[in-house]
């Protein structure tokens, strides 16, 4: 059996998320889920992509993630 990853989001969703959080210092863990109308799995996938691309940091004790500006890259 091969490992298959089902894509629940696309690049348009990623770009919408980036535009929504651009200029913010932090992003609540469920903010994008609510605003973009994502289910739990799609939200988890989106957050993983944004963390992998160094747009969001790891979750902190308050349930927020640091939003990195382009200067942080």
Short mmCIF file of C-alpha atoms in Angstrom, two decimals:
data_model
loop_
_atom_site.label_atom_id
_atom_site.label_comp_id
_atom_site.label_asym_id
_atom_site.label_seq_id
_atom_site.Cartn_x
_atom_site.Cartn_y
_atom_site.Cartn_z
CA UNK A 1 0.00 0.00 0.00
CA UNK A 2 1.42 3.37 -0.95
CA UNK A 3 1.22 6.52 1.09
CA UNK A 4 -1.27 8.89 -0.50
CA UNK A 5 -1.81 12.45 0.60
CA UNK A 6 -5.22 13.82 -0.22
CA UNK A 7 -4.96 17.51 -1.00
CA UNK A 8 -7.72 19.45 0.69
CA UNK A 9 -6.44 22.90 -0.25
CA UNK A 10 -4.96 24.41 -3.38
CA UNK A 11 -2.55 27.26 -4.11
CA UNK A 12 -5.43 29.75 -4.34
CA UNK A 13 -6.41 28.92 -0.75
CA UNK A 14 -2.80 29.33 0.37
CA UNK A 15 -2.59 32.74 -1.33
CA UNK A 16 -5.90 33.84 0.24
CA UNK A 17 -4.54 32.86 3.65
CA UNK A 18 -1.29 34.76 3.07
CA UNK A 19 -3.25 37.87 2.03
CA UNK A 20 -5.46 37.62 5.13
CA UNK A 21 -2.57 37.42 7.59
CA UNK A 22 -0.11 39.74 5.83
CA UNK A 23 0.84 42.61 8.14
CA UNK A 24 -0.31 40.81 11.29
CA UNK A 25 2.02 39.93 14.14
CA UNK A 26 0.22 36.73 15.09
CA UNK A 27 -2.48 34.45 13.73
CA UNK A 28 -4.85 32.48 15.95
CA UNK A 29 -4.83 28.76 15.23
CA UNK A 30 -8.49 28.74 14.09
CA UNK A 31 -8.65 32.18 12.44
CA UNK A 32 -8.04 30.95 8.89
CA UNK A 33 -10.33 27.96 9.44
CA UNK A 34 -13.24 30.23 10.31
CA UNK A 35 -12.60 32.98 7.75
CA UNK A 36 -11.95 30.59 4.85
CA UNK A 37 -14.63 28.09 5.91
CA UNK A 38 -12.26 25.13 6.15
CA UNK A 39 -12.87 21.83 7.88
CA UNK A 40 -10.38 20.59 10.51
CA UNK A 41 -8.32 18.51 8.07
CA UNK A 42 -8.06 21.29 5.49
CA UNK A 43 -7.11 23.79 8.20
CA UNK A 44 -4.39 21.45 9.49
CA UNK A 45 -3.06 21.04 5.95
CA UNK A 46 -3.09 24.80 5.33
CA UNK A 47 -1.27 25.54 8.59
CA UNK A 48 1.32 22.87 7.74
CA UNK A 49 1.94 24.47 4.35
CA UNK A 50 2.26 27.95 5.86
CA UNK A 51 4.68 26.70 8.54
CA UNK A 52 6.70 24.79 5.94
CA UNK A 53 6.96 27.96 3.82
CA UNK A 54 8.10 29.93 6.90
CA UNK A 55 5.06 32.18 6.77
CA UNK A 56 3.82 31.05 10.19
CA UNK A 57 5.78 29.95 13.23
CA UNK A 58 5.02 27.12 15.61
CA UNK A 59 2.03 27.44 17.95
CA UNK A 60 2.69 29.23 21.25
CA UNK A 61 1.15 28.73 24.69
CA UNK A 62 -1.69 31.12 23.82
CA UNK A 63 -2.72 29.18 20.70
CA UNK A 64 -1.25 31.75 18.31
CA UNK A 65 1.39 31.52 15.63
CA UNK A 66 3.90 34.25 14.78
CA UNK A 67 3.43 35.66 11.29
CA UNK A 68 6.80 36.17 9.60
CA UNK A 69 7.18 39.17 7.34
CA UNK A 70 9.08 38.96 4.07
CA UNK A 71 12.01 40.61 5.84
CA UNK A 72 12.25 37.56 8.16
CA UNK A 73 12.90 35.18 5.25
#
